Amino acid sequence: MKAKIPIAEPWLGEEELNNAVQAIRSGWISSQGEFILEFEKKFARYCGVSHGIATSNGTVALHLALKALGIREGDEVLVPALTFIATANTVTYCNAKPVFVDSHPTYWCIDPDRIEKGITKRTKAIVPVHLYGHPCEMDAIMHIAKNHNLYVIEDAAEAHGASYRDQRVGSFGHINCFSFYGNKIISTGEGGMCLTDNEELATRMRILRDHGMNPNRRYWYDVVGFNYRMTNLQAAVGAAQVDKLDMLIGKRRQLASWYQEAFKDLVERGLVTLPPEMPWAKSVYWMYSILVEDRFGTSRDELINSLKERGIETRPLFYPLHLMPPYQRRNSRAFSVAEEVGRKGINLPSGPRVTKEQVIQITNSIRSIQAR
Ligand SMILES: Cc1ncc(COP(=O)(O)O)c(C=O)c1O
C-alpha cells in the first residue's frame, strides 16, 4: 500500500524525460555518451570543485575514493558511529578498520572534539558525514587532518548543496562523495559521484572505475579495478536534476520552517527536540528528523507504528553502527550521544511535495498520539 504521506519522493519532470529520450534515441545507454561528462561537469561546478567522477551509486563512490587514496589492510579510518552503514562498510571492503567517533550532542554529526582520541599510528583518513543534510564542522576537521597528515573524504551522500561557512560541502576533503539514490534531494535512480580538485586522483578514480584499464592502451590493465561506471541514461536524468537543485533545497528549507513552527508547543514542553542549524551551517534538511524525548510518554517505535496507521510514513534514525552485528565488538567503547540520538530519533516526511497542511496533519497526529 502506498503511504498517504511518503517519507521521500523524487522530483522528476519533462526535462529529465527529454534528456532520457535523447539518450535512448542516441543509442548511448551504457557508460559512454554525452550526458556523463555533462552531469559530472555541472555537478562539480555547482559544488565548486574541478573534477567529477560519476559512479553507479554512492556506496561505490566511497569505495572508489578510499581505493584511490590507497586505503588498505592494516589501515584505520575514522567514521561517525551514527551514519548509514555504507560509510563503514566501504572501509571494510578495503580490509581496513572503521574506527567509530561519537556524535556532537547538538547537531549529531561527527564530534570534532572526539576525533583525536581515535587517532593511532595506523589512522589514514577521516570520513565526516553531513548527516541528514546538516554540514559537519569542517574547519576543525580539516585542521585535525592536517596536523595528523590524514586524508579527508566527505560523505556528502545526504547533503547536496549544504554549506559550511558559505562554502558548499563536497569541496573540503581530498575526495568527496555523493549519492543520487531515489530518496535523495536530486536523484538518478541509483547513482553517485566523487569530487576532487586533484587531477591525479581524478585520473586514478577514472581508471579504477573502469576495471583499471590503461587510458592509453585499450584492454590493458595495470591494476585491479572495478566496474563502477554510471550509465548515460542515469546521467541524462542527473544533468536535468542539477538545474533543479536550488529550487528543491528551497522546498526542503521551507518544509523545515513549517515543521519548526508547528512543533513549537511540543518543544516548549520538552517532548520533542528539533534538528538544529548551527550558526556556521546551511542545512538542506534532507530528512527532517526529530528526537522523541522520554517524557513524550510513547516510545519512538510506537509513534512510528501509530503514524503508519494514519498513513504517515516515517523511519527510525540510523542505529549506531557499533551496536550492529558486523561492527559489534566485545568491550567496545560506548558512544553515548550516537546511542541516545539513534534511540530517540525519527525521520518525518521530507519530500518536495509535502504541503503546509500535511505538516499540520503530521504534527497534530503526533500531538494526539502523545495525549492518548
Ligand atoms: C551517509 C550515506 N553514505 C553513503 C550512502 C550510500 O549511497 P547509495 O545508497 O547511493 O549507495 C548513503 C545512502 O543512501 C548515505 O546516506
Coordinates of C-alpha atoms and ligand atoms in Angstrom, one line a residue:
M1 CA 0.0 0.0 0.0
K2 CA 1.3 3.4 -0.9
A3 CA 1.8 5.6 2.1
K4 CA -0.5 8.7 2.0
I5 CA 2.3 11.0 3.0
P6 CA 5.6 9.3 1.9
I7 CA 8.8 10.0 3.6
A8 CA 10.6 10.9 0.4
E9 CA 10.0 11.0 -3.4
P10 CA 11.9 12.2 -6.4
W11 CA 11.0 15.3 -8.3
L12 CA 11.1 14.4 -12.0
G13 CA 9.7 16.4 -14.9
E14 CA 9.8 17.0 -18.7
E15 CA 13.5 18.0 -18.6
E16 CA 14.5 14.6 -17.2
L17 CA 12.2 12.8 -19.6
N18 CA 13.5 14.7 -22.6
N19 CA 17.1 14.0 -21.7
A20 CA 16.4 10.3 -21.2
V21 CA 14.6 10.1 -24.5
Q22 CA 17.5 11.8 -26.2
A23 CA 19.9 9.3 -24.6
I24 CA 17.7 6.4 -25.8
R25 CA 17.4 7.9 -29.3
S26 CA 21.2 8.3 -29.5
G27 CA 21.7 4.6 -28.7
W28 CA 24.2 5.5 -26.0
I29 CA 22.6 3.9 -23.0
S30 CA 25.6 2.4 -21.3
S31 CA 28.5 4.2 -19.7
Q32 CA 29.6 6.3 -22.7
G33 CA 27.7 9.2 -24.0
E34 CA 27.5 13.0 -23.8
F35 CA 25.4 13.2 -20.6
I36 CA 28.0 11.6 -18.4
L37 CA 30.6 14.4 -18.9
E38 CA 27.8 17.0 -18.8
F39 CA 26.5 15.7 -15.5
E40 CA 30.0 15.4 -14.0
K41 CA 30.9 18.9 -15.0
K42 CA 27.6 20.5 -13.9
F43 CA 27.5 18.9 -10.5
A44 CA 31.3 19.5 -9.8
R45 CA 30.8 23.2 -10.8
Y46 CA 27.8 23.5 -8.6
C47 CA 29.9 22.3 -5.6
G48 CA 32.9 24.5 -6.6
V49 CA 35.2 21.5 -7.4
S50 CA 37.2 20.9 -10.5
H51 CA 36.6 17.2 -11.3
G52 CA 33.5 14.9 -11.0
I53 CA 33.7 11.2 -11.5
A54 CA 30.2 9.7 -11.8
T55 CA 29.6 6.2 -10.4
S56 CA 26.8 3.6 -10.3
N57 CA 25.9 4.5 -6.7
G58 CA 27.1 6.4 -3.6
T59 CA 28.4 3.3 -1.9
V60 CA 30.9 2.6 -4.7
A61 CA 31.8 6.3 -4.8
L62 CA 33.1 5.9 -1.3
H63 CA 34.9 2.7 -2.1
L64 CA 36.5 4.2 -5.2
A65 CA 37.7 7.2 -3.1
L66 CA 39.2 5.0 -0.4
K67 CA 40.9 2.8 -3.0
A68 CA 42.2 5.9 -4.9
L69 CA 43.8 7.1 -1.7
G70 CA 45.4 3.8 -1.1
I71 CA 43.5 2.7 1.9
R72 CA 44.4 -1.0 2.6
E73 CA 44.7 -3.8 5.1
G74 CA 46.0 -2.6 8.4
D75 CA 44.8 1.0 8.0
E76 CA 42.3 2.6 10.2
V77 CA 39.7 5.1 9.1
L78 CA 37.7 7.3 11.4
V79 CA 33.9 7.3 10.7
P80 CA 31.0 8.6 12.8
A81 CA 29.2 5.9 14.9
L82 CA 25.9 7.4 13.7
T83 CA 25.7 7.1 9.9
F84 CA 24.3 4.9 7.1
I85 CA 26.2 1.6 7.1
A86 CA 27.8 2.2 3.7
T87 CA 30.2 4.7 5.3
A88 CA 31.8 1.9 7.4
N89 CA 31.2 -1.0 5.0
T90 CA 33.3 0.6 2.3
V91 CA 36.3 0.9 4.7
T92 CA 35.7 -2.8 5.5
Y93 CA 35.7 -3.6 1.7
C94 CA 39.3 -2.3 1.7
N95 CA 40.2 -4.7 4.5
A96 CA 40.8 -1.6 6.7
K97 CA 39.2 -1.0 10.1
P98 CA 36.5 1.6 10.6
V99 CA 37.1 3.3 14.0
F100 CA 34.0 5.0 15.4
V101 CA 33.7 8.5 16.7
D102 CA 30.7 9.8 18.7
S103 CA 28.3 12.4 17.6
H104 CA 28.2 16.1 18.6
P105 CA 25.4 16.4 21.2
T106 CA 23.8 19.4 19.5
Y107 CA 23.9 18.7 15.7
W108 CA 24.5 14.9 15.7
C109 CA 27.3 14.8 13.1
I110 CA 30.8 13.6 14.0
D111 CA 32.1 15.5 17.0
P112 CA 35.4 17.1 16.2
D113 CA 36.4 17.2 19.9
R114 CA 36.3 13.4 20.0
I115 CA 38.2 12.7 16.8
E116 CA 41.8 12.9 18.1
K117 CA 41.1 10.3 20.8
G118 CA 40.6 7.8 18.0
I119 CA 43.8 8.5 16.1
T120 CA 46.5 5.9 16.2
K121 CA 49.7 5.2 14.1
R122 CA 47.5 3.3 11.7
T123 CA 44.9 6.0 11.0
K124 CA 44.9 7.2 7.4
A125 CA 41.7 9.1 6.9
I126 CA 38.6 10.7 8.4
V127 CA 35.2 10.3 6.7
P128 CA 32.9 13.1 8.1
V129 CA 29.2 12.5 7.2
H130 CA 26.9 15.5 6.7
L131 CA 24.1 13.7 8.5
Y132 CA 20.6 14.3 7.2
G133 CA 21.7 17.4 5.3
H134 CA 23.5 19.2 8.2
P135 CA 27.2 20.0 7.5
C136 CA 30.0 18.9 9.8
E137 CA 32.3 21.4 11.4
M138 CA 34.8 21.3 8.5
D139 CA 37.4 23.9 9.8
A140 CA 38.0 21.8 12.9
I141 CA 38.1 18.5 10.9
M142 CA 40.5 19.8 8.3
H143 CA 42.7 21.2 11.0
I144 CA 43.0 17.9 12.8
A145 CA 43.5 16.1 9.5
K146 CA 46.4 18.5 8.5
N147 CA 48.0 18.1 11.9
H148 CA 48.0 14.3 11.7
N149 CA 48.6 14.0 8.0
L150 CA 45.2 12.3 7.3
Y151 CA 43.1 12.3 4.2
V152 CA 39.5 13.6 4.5
I153 CA 36.7 12.0 2.4
E154 CA 33.5 13.9 2.9
D155 CA 30.5 11.6 2.8
A156 CA 28.0 14.1 1.4
A157 CA 25.5 11.5 0.3
E158 CA 22.7 13.3 2.1
A159 CA 23.7 16.9 1.8
H160 CA 23.7 18.2 -1.8
G161 CA 24.1 21.9 -1.7
A162 CA 24.5 22.3 2.1
S163 CA 27.2 24.7 3.1
Y164 CA 29.7 25.3 5.9
R165 CA 30.6 29.0 6.4
D166 CA 29.2 29.7 2.9
Q167 CA 31.3 27.0 1.2
R168 CA 29.4 24.1 -0.3
V169 CA 30.0 20.7 1.2
G170 CA 31.8 18.3 -1.1
S171 CA 34.6 20.8 -1.6
F172 CA 36.6 20.5 1.6
G173 CA 38.1 17.0 1.6
H174 CA 40.7 15.4 -0.7
I175 CA 37.8 13.4 -2.3
N176 CA 34.1 13.8 -1.6
C177 CA 31.3 11.5 -2.3
F178 CA 27.6 11.9 -3.1
S179 CA 24.6 9.6 -3.7
F180 CA 21.8 10.1 -6.1
Y181 CA 19.5 7.3 -4.8
G182 CA 15.8 7.8 -5.4
N183 CA 15.2 9.4 -1.9
K184 CA 18.0 11.9 -2.2
I185 CA 17.4 15.7 -2.9
I186 CA 18.4 15.1 -6.5
S187 CA 18.4 11.6 -8.0
T188 CA 19.4 9.5 -10.9
G189 CA 17.6 6.4 -9.6
E190 CA 20.8 4.8 -8.5
G191 CA 24.0 6.8 -8.8
G192 CA 26.9 8.5 -7.1
M193 CA 29.8 10.9 -7.7
C194 CA 33.3 11.5 -6.4
L195 CA 34.5 15.1 -6.5
T196 CA 38.1 16.2 -6.2
D197 CA 40.3 19.2 -7.1
N198 CA 43.3 16.9 -7.5
E199 CA 43.8 15.9 -11.2
E200 CA 45.9 12.9 -10.4
L201 CA 43.3 11.5 -8.0
A202 CA 40.6 12.2 -10.6
T203 CA 42.6 10.2 -13.2
R204 CA 43.2 7.4 -10.8
M205 CA 39.5 7.2 -10.0
R206 CA 38.5 7.2 -13.7
I207 CA 40.9 4.2 -14.2
L208 CA 39.7 2.3 -11.2
R209 CA 36.1 2.9 -12.1
D210 CA 36.7 1.2 -15.5
H211 CA 38.3 -2.1 -14.3
G212 CA 41.7 -0.5 -14.0
M213 CA 42.1 -0.1 -17.8
N214 CA 45.1 1.9 -19.0
P215 CA 43.6 5.0 -20.7
N216 CA 46.1 4.9 -23.5
R217 CA 46.0 1.2 -24.2
R218 CA 42.6 -0.5 -24.5
Y219 CA 42.2 -3.8 -22.7
W220 CA 45.5 -3.4 -20.9
Y221 CA 45.1 -3.4 -17.1
D222 CA 47.8 -2.1 -14.8
V223 CA 45.8 -2.5 -11.6
V224 CA 42.7 -4.4 -10.3
G225 CA 39.8 -2.0 -10.8
F226 CA 36.0 -2.2 -10.7
N227 CA 33.0 -1.6 -12.9
Y228 CA 31.7 1.4 -11.0
R229 CA 30.5 3.3 -14.1
M230 CA 27.3 5.4 -14.3
T231 CA 25.2 4.9 -17.4
N232 CA 24.4 7.7 -19.8
L233 CA 20.7 7.1 -19.1
Q234 CA 21.3 7.9 -15.4
A235 CA 23.5 10.9 -16.2
A236 CA 20.8 12.2 -18.6
V237 CA 18.4 12.4 -15.6
G238 CA 21.1 13.8 -13.4
A239 CA 22.1 16.6 -15.8
A240 CA 18.5 17.8 -15.6
Q241 CA 18.3 17.4 -11.9
V242 CA 21.2 19.7 -11.1
D243 CA 19.3 22.6 -12.6
K244 CA 16.6 22.0 -10.0
L245 CA 18.8 21.6 -7.0
D246 CA 18.5 25.1 -5.7
M247 CA 14.7 25.0 -6.0
L248 CA 14.5 21.6 -4.3
I249 CA 16.7 22.8 -1.4
G250 CA 14.3 25.8 -1.1
K251 CA 11.5 23.4 -0.7
R252 CA 13.4 21.4 2.0
R253 CA 14.1 24.6 3.9
Q254 CA 10.6 25.8 3.7
L255 CA 9.3 22.5 5.0
A256 CA 11.8 22.7 7.9
S257 CA 10.4 26.1 8.8
W258 CA 6.8 24.8 8.7
Y259 CA 7.8 21.9 11.0
Q260 CA 9.6 24.2 13.3
E261 CA 6.5 26.4 13.7
A262 CA 4.1 23.5 14.1
F263 CA 6.2 21.8 16.7
K264 CA 6.7 24.9 18.9
D265 CA 4.5 23.9 21.8
L266 CA 5.9 20.3 21.9
V267 CA 9.4 21.7 22.0
E268 CA 8.5 24.1 24.8
R269 CA 7.0 21.3 26.8
G270 CA 10.3 19.3 26.3
L271 CA 8.5 16.5 24.5
V272 CA 10.5 16.6 21.2
T273 CA 13.8 18.1 20.1
L274 CA 14.1 19.6 16.6
P275 CA 17.1 19.4 14.4
P276 CA 19.3 22.5 14.9
E277 CA 21.0 24.6 12.3
M278 CA 24.4 25.7 13.7
P279 CA 25.3 29.4 13.1
W280 CA 28.0 28.3 10.7
A281 CA 25.8 26.0 8.8
K282 CA 23.3 26.0 6.0
S283 CA 21.4 22.7 6.3
V284 CA 19.4 21.2 3.4
Y285 CA 17.3 19.1 5.8
W286 CA 17.5 16.0 3.6
M287 CA 15.4 14.2 6.2
Y288 CA 13.7 16.3 8.8
S289 CA 14.5 14.4 11.9
I290 CA 13.2 15.0 15.5
L291 CA 14.1 13.3 18.8
V292 CA 11.2 11.9 20.7
E293 CA 12.1 12.7 24.3
D294 CA 11.4 10.2 27.1
R295 CA 8.8 12.4 28.7
F296 CA 6.8 12.2 25.4
G297 CA 5.4 9.0 27.0
T298 CA 5.0 7.0 23.9
S299 CA 8.1 5.2 22.6
R300 CA 9.7 6.2 19.3
D301 CA 8.8 2.8 17.8
E302 CA 5.2 3.0 18.9
L303 CA 5.0 6.5 17.4
I304 CA 6.3 5.2 14.1
N305 CA 3.6 2.5 14.1
S306 CA 0.8 4.8 15.1
L307 CA 1.8 7.3 12.4
K308 CA 1.8 4.5 9.8
E309 CA -1.8 3.6 10.8
R310 CA -2.6 7.2 9.9
G311 CA -1.0 7.0 6.5
I312 CA 2.1 8.9 7.5
E313 CA 5.4 7.2 6.6
T314 CA 8.4 7.7 8.9
R315 CA 11.7 5.9 9.6
P316 CA 13.8 5.5 12.7
L317 CA 17.1 7.4 12.7
F318 CA 20.1 5.3 11.9
Y319 CA 21.1 2.8 14.6
P320 CA 24.7 3.4 15.7
L321 CA 27.0 1.1 13.8
H322 CA 28.9 -0.2 16.8
L323 CA 25.7 -1.8 18.1
M324 CA 25.1 -3.9 14.9
P325 CA 26.5 -7.4 14.4
P326 CA 29.1 -6.6 11.8
Y327 CA 30.7 -3.9 14.0
Q328 CA 29.7 -5.1 17.4
R329 CA 32.9 -5.7 19.4
R330 CA 33.2 -7.1 22.9
N331 CA 34.3 -4.4 25.3
S332 CA 33.6 -1.8 22.6
R333 CA 33.5 1.7 23.8
A334 CA 30.2 3.3 24.3
F335 CA 29.1 6.2 22.1
S336 CA 26.5 7.7 24.3
V337 CA 25.4 10.6 22.1
A338 CA 25.1 8.4 19.0
E339 CA 23.1 5.8 21.1
E340 CA 20.8 8.4 22.5
V341 CA 20.1 10.1 19.2
G342 CA 19.7 6.7 17.5
R343 CA 17.3 5.6 20.1
K344 CA 15.1 8.7 20.1
G345 CA 15.3 9.8 16.5
I346 CA 12.6 9.7 13.8
N347 CA 12.7 10.9 10.2
L348 CA 9.5 12.6 9.2
P349 CA 8.1 13.0 5.7
S350 CA 10.6 15.3 3.9
G351 CA 9.8 15.0 0.2
P352 CA 9.4 18.1 -2.0
R353 CA 5.6 17.7 -2.3
V354 CA 4.8 17.8 1.4
T355 CA 2.4 20.7 2.0
K356 CA 2.0 23.0 5.0
E357 CA -1.4 21.4 5.6
Q358 CA 0.2 18.0 5.7
V359 CA 2.8 19.3 8.2
I360 CA -0.1 20.4 10.4
Q361 CA -1.8 17.0 9.9
I362 CA 1.5 15.2 10.8
T363 CA 2.2 17.3 13.9
N364 CA -1.4 17.1 15.1
S365 CA -1.2 13.3 14.7
I366 CA 1.9 13.3 16.9
R367 CA 0.2 15.5 19.4
S368 CA -2.9 13.2 19.6
I369 CA -0.7 10.1 19.9
Q370 CA 1.1 11.8 22.8
A371 CA -2.0 12.8 24.6
R372 CA -3.6 9.3 24.5
Ligands
LIG1 C1 25.6 8.8 4.6 C2 25.5 7.9 3.4 N1 26.6 7.4 2.8 C3 26.5 6.6 1.7 C4 25.3 6.2 1.2 C5 25.3 5.2 0.0 O1 24.7 5.7 -1.1 P1 23.9 4.7 -2.1 O2 22.7 4.3 -1.5 O3 23.7 5.6 -3.4 O4 24.8 3.6 -2.4 C6 24.1 6.7 1.7 C7 22.9 6.4 1.1 O5 22.0 6.3 0.9 C8 24.2 7.6 2.9 O6 23.1 8.0 3.4

